[in-house]
Coordinates of N, CA and C in Angstrom, one line a residue:
X1 N 64.9 49.4 -143.1 CA 63.9 49.6 -142.1 C 63.4 48.3 -141.6
X2 N 63.2 48.1 -140.3 CA 62.6 46.9 -139.8 C 61.1 46.9 -140.0
X3 N 60.6 45.7 -140.1 CA 59.1 45.6 -140.2 C 58.6 45.9 -138.8
X4 N 57.3 46.2 -138.7 CA 56.7 46.6 -137.4 C 56.8 45.5 -136.4
X5 N 56.6 44.2 -136.8 CA 56.7 43.1 -135.7 C 58.2 43.0 -135.3
X6 N 59.2 43.2 -136.2 CA 60.6 43.1 -135.7 C 60.9 44.2 -134.8
X7 N 60.5 45.4 -135.2 CA 60.7 46.6 -134.3 C 60.1 46.4 -132.9
X8 N 58.9 45.9 -132.9 CA 58.3 45.6 -131.6 C 59.0 44.6 -130.8
X9 N 59.5 43.5 -131.5 CA 60.3 42.5 -130.8 C 61.5 43.0 -130.1
X10 N 62.3 43.9 -130.9 CA 63.5 44.4 -130.3 C 63.2 45.4 -129.2
X11 N 62.1 46.1 -129.3 CA 61.7 47.0 -128.2 C 61.3 46.2 -126.9
X12 N 60.6 45.1 -127.1 CA 60.2 44.3 -126.0 C 61.4 43.6 -125.3
X13 N 62.4 43.2 -126.2 CA 63.6 42.6 -125.7 C 64.4 43.6 -124.9
X14 N 64.4 44.8 -125.3 CA 65.1 45.9 -124.6 C 64.5 46.1 -123.2
X15 N 63.2 46.1 -123.1 CA 62.5 46.2 -121.8 C 62.8 45.0 -120.9
X16 N 62.8 43.8 -121.5 CA 63.1 42.6 -120.7 C 64.6 42.7 -120.2
X17 N 65.5 43.1 -121.0 CA 66.9 43.2 -120.6 C 67.0 44.2 -119.5
X18 N 66.4 45.4 -119.6 CA 66.5 46.4 -118.6 C 65.9 46.0 -117.3
X19 N 64.8 45.3 -117.3 CA 64.2 44.8 -116.1 C 65.1 43.7 -115.4
X20 N 65.7 42.8 -116.3 CA 66.6 41.8 -115.8 C 67.8 42.4 -115.1
X21 N 68.3 43.5 -115.7 CA 69.5 44.1 -115.2 C 69.3 44.7 -113.9
X22 N 68.1 45.2 -113.6 CA 67.7 45.8 -112.3 C 67.9 44.8 -111.2
X23 N 67.7 43.5 -111.5 CA 67.9 42.5 -110.5 C 69.3 42.4 -109.9
X24 N 70.3 42.9 -110.6 CA 71.7 42.8 -110.2 C 72.2 44.0 -109.5
X25 N 71.3 45.0 -109.2 CA 71.8 46.2 -108.5 C 72.0 45.9 -107.0
X26 N 71.5 44.7 -106.5 CA 71.7 44.3 -105.2 C 73.1 43.9 -105.0
X27 N 73.5 43.7 -103.7 CA 74.8 43.1 -103.3 C 74.9 41.7 -103.8
X28 N 76.1 41.3 -104.1 CA 76.3 39.9 -104.6 C 75.8 38.8 -103.6
X29 N 75.8 39.2 -102.3 CA 75.3 38.2 -101.3 C 73.8 38.0 -101.4
X30 N 73.1 39.0 -101.9 CA 71.6 38.9 -101.9 C 71.1 38.3 -103.1
X31 N 71.9 38.0 -104.1 CA 71.4 37.4 -105.4 C 71.0 36.0 -105.1
X32 N 69.8 35.6 -105.5 CA 69.3 34.3 -105.4 C 69.5 33.6 -106.7
X33 N 70.5 32.6 -106.8 CA 70.8 31.9 -108.0 C 69.6 31.2 -108.7
X34 N 68.8 30.6 -107.9 CA 67.6 29.9 -108.5 C 66.6 30.9 -109.1
X35 N 66.3 32.0 -108.4 CA 65.4 33.0 -109.0 C 66.0 33.6 -110.2
X36 N 67.3 33.9 -110.2 CA 68.0 34.5 -111.4 C 67.9 33.5 -112.6
X37 N 68.2 32.3 -112.4 CA 68.1 31.3 -113.5 C 66.7 31.2 -114.0
X38 N 65.7 31.2 -113.2 CA 64.3 31.1 -113.6 C 63.9 32.4 -114.4
X39 N 64.3 33.5 -113.9 CA 64.0 34.8 -114.7 C 64.7 34.7 -116.0
X40 N 66.0 34.3 -116.0 CA 66.7 34.3 -117.3 C 66.1 33.2 -118.2
X41 N 65.7 32.1 -117.7 CA 65.1 31.1 -118.6 C 63.9 31.6 -119.3
X42 N 63.1 32.4 -118.7 CA 61.9 33.0 -119.3 C 62.4 34.0 -120.5
X43 N 63.4 34.8 -120.2 CA 63.9 35.7 -121.2 C 64.5 34.9 -122.3
X44 N 65.2 33.8 -122.0 CA 65.8 33.0 -123.0 C 64.8 32.4 -123.9
X45 N 63.7 31.9 -123.4 CA 62.6 31.3 -124.2 C 62.0 32.4 -125.1
X46 N 61.8 33.5 -124.5 CA 61.2 34.6 -125.3 C 62.2 35.0 -126.5
X47 N 63.5 35.1 -126.1 CA 64.5 35.4 -127.1 C 64.5 34.4 -128.3
X48 N 64.5 33.2 -127.9 CA 64.5 32.1 -129.0 C 63.3 32.2 -129.9
X49 N 62.1 32.6 -129.3 CA 60.9 32.6 -130.1 C 60.9 33.9 -131.0
X50 N 61.3 35.0 -130.5 CA 61.1 36.3 -131.1 C 62.3 36.9 -131.9
X51 N 63.5 36.6 -131.4 CA 64.6 37.3 -131.9 C 65.6 36.4 -132.6
X52 N 65.9 35.3 -132.0 CA 67.0 34.4 -132.6 C 66.6 33.8 -133.9
X53 N 65.3 33.6 -134.1 CA 64.9 32.9 -135.4 C 64.4 34.0 -136.4
X54 N 64.6 35.2 -136.1 CA 64.2 36.3 -137.0 C 65.1 36.2 -138.3
X55 N 64.6 36.5 -139.4 CA 65.4 36.5 -140.6 C 65.3 37.8 -141.4
X56 N 66.3 38.0 -142.3 CA 66.4 39.2 -143.0 C 65.3 39.3 -144.1
X57 N 64.6 38.2 -144.4 CA 63.6 38.3 -145.4 C 62.4 39.1 -145.0
X58 N 62.3 39.4 -143.7 CA 61.2 40.2 -143.2 C 61.5 41.7 -143.1
X59 N 62.7 42.1 -143.6 CA 63.1 43.5 -143.5 C 62.3 44.3 -144.5
X60 N 61.9 45.5 -144.2 CA 61.2 46.3 -145.1 C 62.1 46.9 -146.2
X61 N 63.4 47.0 -145.9 CA 64.3 47.5 -146.9 C 65.4 46.4 -147.1
X62 N 65.6 46.0 -148.3 CA 66.6 44.9 -148.6 C 68.0 45.5 -148.4
X63 N 68.3 46.7 -148.6 CA 69.6 47.3 -148.5 C 70.2 47.2 -147.1
X64 N 69.4 47.1 -146.1 CA 70.0 47.0 -144.8 C 70.3 45.6 -144.3
X65 N 70.0 44.6 -145.1 CA 70.1 43.2 -144.8 C 71.5 42.9 -144.3
X66 N 72.6 43.3 -145.0 CA 73.9 42.9 -144.5 C 74.2 43.5 -143.1
X67 N 73.9 44.7 -142.9 CA 74.1 45.4 -141.6 C 73.3 44.7 -140.5
X68 N 72.0 44.4 -140.8 CA 71.1 43.8 -139.9 C 71.7 42.4 -139.5
X69 N 72.1 41.6 -140.5 CA 72.6 40.3 -140.2 C 73.9 40.3 -139.3
X70 N 74.7 41.3 -139.5 CA 75.9 41.4 -138.7 C 75.6 41.7 -137.2
X71 N 74.7 42.7 -137.1 CA 74.2 43.0 -135.7 C 73.5 41.9 -135.1
X72 N 72.6 41.3 -135.8 CA 71.8 40.1 -135.3 C 72.8 39.0 -134.9
X73 N 73.8 38.7 -135.7 CA 74.7 37.7 -135.3 C 75.4 38.0 -134.0
X74 N 75.9 39.3 -133.8 CA 76.5 39.7 -132.6 C 75.6 39.6 -131.4
X75 N 74.3 40.0 -131.6 CA 73.3 39.9 -130.6 C 73.1 38.5 -130.1
X76 N 73.0 37.6 -131.0 CA 72.8 36.2 -130.7 C 74.1 35.6 -129.9
X77 N 75.2 36.0 -130.4 CA 76.5 35.6 -129.8 C 76.6 36.1 -128.4
X78 N 76.3 37.4 -128.2 CA 76.4 38.0 -126.9 C 75.3 37.4 -125.9
X79 N 74.2 37.1 -126.4 CA 73.1 36.5 -125.6 C 73.6 35.1 -125.1
X80 N 74.2 34.3 -126.0 CA 74.7 33.0 -125.6 C 75.8 33.1 -124.5
X81 N 76.6 34.1 -124.6 CA 77.7 34.4 -123.6 C 77.0 34.8 -122.3
X82 N 76.0 35.6 -122.4 CA 75.2 36.0 -121.2 C 74.6 34.8 -120.5
X83 N 74.1 33.9 -121.3 CA 73.5 32.6 -120.8 C 74.6 31.8 -120.0
X84 N 75.8 31.8 -120.5 CA 76.9 31.1 -119.8 C 77.2 31.8 -118.5
X85 N 77.3 33.1 -118.5 CA 77.6 33.8 -117.3 C 76.5 33.6 -116.2
X86 N 75.2 33.6 -116.6 CA 74.2 33.3 -115.7 C 74.3 31.9 -115.0
X87 N 74.7 30.9 -115.8 CA 74.9 29.6 -115.3 C 76.1 29.6 -114.3
X88 N 77.2 30.3 -114.7 CA 78.3 30.3 -113.8 C 78.0 31.1 -112.5
X89 N 77.2 32.2 -112.6 CA 76.8 32.9 -111.4 C 76.0 32.0 -110.5
X90 N 75.2 31.2 -111.0 CA 74.4 30.3 -110.2 C 75.2 29.3 -109.5
X91 N 76.3 28.9 -110.1 CA 77.2 27.9 -109.4 C 78.3 28.5 -108.6
X92 N 78.4 29.8 -108.6 CA 79.5 30.5 -107.9 C 79.2 30.4 -106.4
X93 N 80.3 30.2 -105.6 CA 80.1 30.0 -104.2 C 80.8 31.2 -103.4
X94 N 81.9 31.7 -104.0 CA 82.6 32.8 -103.3 C 82.1 34.1 -103.7
X95 N 82.1 35.1 -102.8 CA 81.6 36.4 -103.1 C 82.4 37.1 -104.2
X96 N 83.7 36.9 -104.3 CA 84.5 37.5 -105.3 C 84.1 37.0 -106.7
X97 N 83.8 35.7 -106.8 CA 83.4 35.1 -108.0 C 82.1 35.6 -108.4
X98 N 81.2 35.7 -107.5 CA 79.8 36.2 -107.8 C 79.9 37.7 -108.3
X99 N 80.8 38.5 -107.7 CA 80.9 39.9 -108.1 C 81.5 39.9 -109.5
X100 N 82.5 39.1 -109.8 CA 83.0 39.0 -111.2 C 82.0 38.6 -112.2
X101 N 81.2 37.7 -111.9 CA 80.1 37.2 -112.8 C 79.1 38.3 -112.9
X102 N 78.7 39.0 -111.9 CA 77.7 40.1 -111.9 C 78.2 41.2 -112.8
X103 N 79.5 41.5 -112.7 CA 80.1 42.5 -113.6 C 80.1 42.1 -115.0
X104 N 80.4 40.9 -115.3 CA 80.3 40.3 -116.7 C 78.9 40.4 -117.2
X105 N 77.9 40.0 -116.4 CA 76.5 40.0 -116.8 C 76.1 41.4 -117.1
X106 N 76.5 42.3 -116.2 CA 76.1 43.7 -116.4 C 76.7 44.3 -117.8
X107 N 77.9 43.9 -118.1 CA 78.6 44.4 -119.3 C 77.9 43.8 -120.5
X108 N 77.5 42.5 -120.4 CA 76.9 41.8 -121.6 C 75.5 42.4 -121.8
X109 N 74.7 42.6 -120.7 CA 73.4 43.2 -120.9 C 73.5 44.6 -121.5
X110 N 74.5 45.4 -121.1 CA 74.7 46.7 -121.7 C 75.0 46.6 -123.2
X111 N 75.8 45.6 -123.6 CA 76.0 45.4 -125.0 C 74.8 45.0 -125.8
X112 N 74.0 44.1 -125.2 CA 72.7 43.7 -125.8 C 71.7 44.9 -125.9
X113 N 71.7 45.7 -124.9 CA 70.9 46.9 -124.9 C 71.3 47.8 -126.1
X114 N 72.6 48.0 -126.3 CA 73.1 48.8 -127.3 C 72.7 48.2 -128.7
X115 N 72.8 46.9 -128.8 CA 72.5 46.3 -130.1 C 71.0 46.5 -130.4
X116 N 70.1 46.3 -129.4 CA 68.7 46.5 -129.6 C 68.4 48.0 -129.9
X117 N 69.1 48.9 -129.3 CA 68.9 50.3 -129.6 C 69.3 50.6 -131.0
X118 N 70.4 50.0 -131.5 CA 70.8 50.2 -132.9 C 69.8 49.6 -133.8
X119 N 69.3 48.5 -133.5 CA 68.3 47.9 -134.4 C 67.0 48.7 -134.5
X120 N 66.6 49.3 -133.3 CA 65.4 50.1 -133.3 C 65.6 51.4 -134.0
X121 N 66.7 52.0 -133.7 CA 67.0 53.4 -134.3 C 67.3 53.3 -135.8
X122 N 67.9 52.2 -136.2 CA 68.2 52.0 -137.6 C 69.1 53.0 -138.2
X123 N 69.6 53.9 -137.4 CA 70.5 55.0 -137.9 C 71.9 54.4 -138.3
X124 N 72.4 53.4 -137.6 CA 73.7 52.8 -137.9 C 73.6 51.6 -138.8
X125 N 72.4 51.2 -139.2 CA 72.3 50.0 -140.0 C 72.7 50.3 -141.5

């Protein structure tokens, strides 16, 4: 079982991801790269402070540590890939490239949401 602060952090991250994902429901032409990068930078800073440096020693149950570490590692890896996609989206000039990046971002956010839900639910840990 996660400690209360860890559980809260994953819940807050889930909300941040969901709100960030809503920004991409618009057409690729309407996406503002500067605004997107700024929004993502805030999420990235929050992620580094609350999630990325979280450790297994704060778990309420030691038995779940290996599962937690595996999911945590994947969550961090996927977030880094999302960061790269956001950077590439900001530099994309052609509509087709923007659409491809938006699809990739959408997929990565979905994966991150699933990881957060798994951490919160603790059923699969």
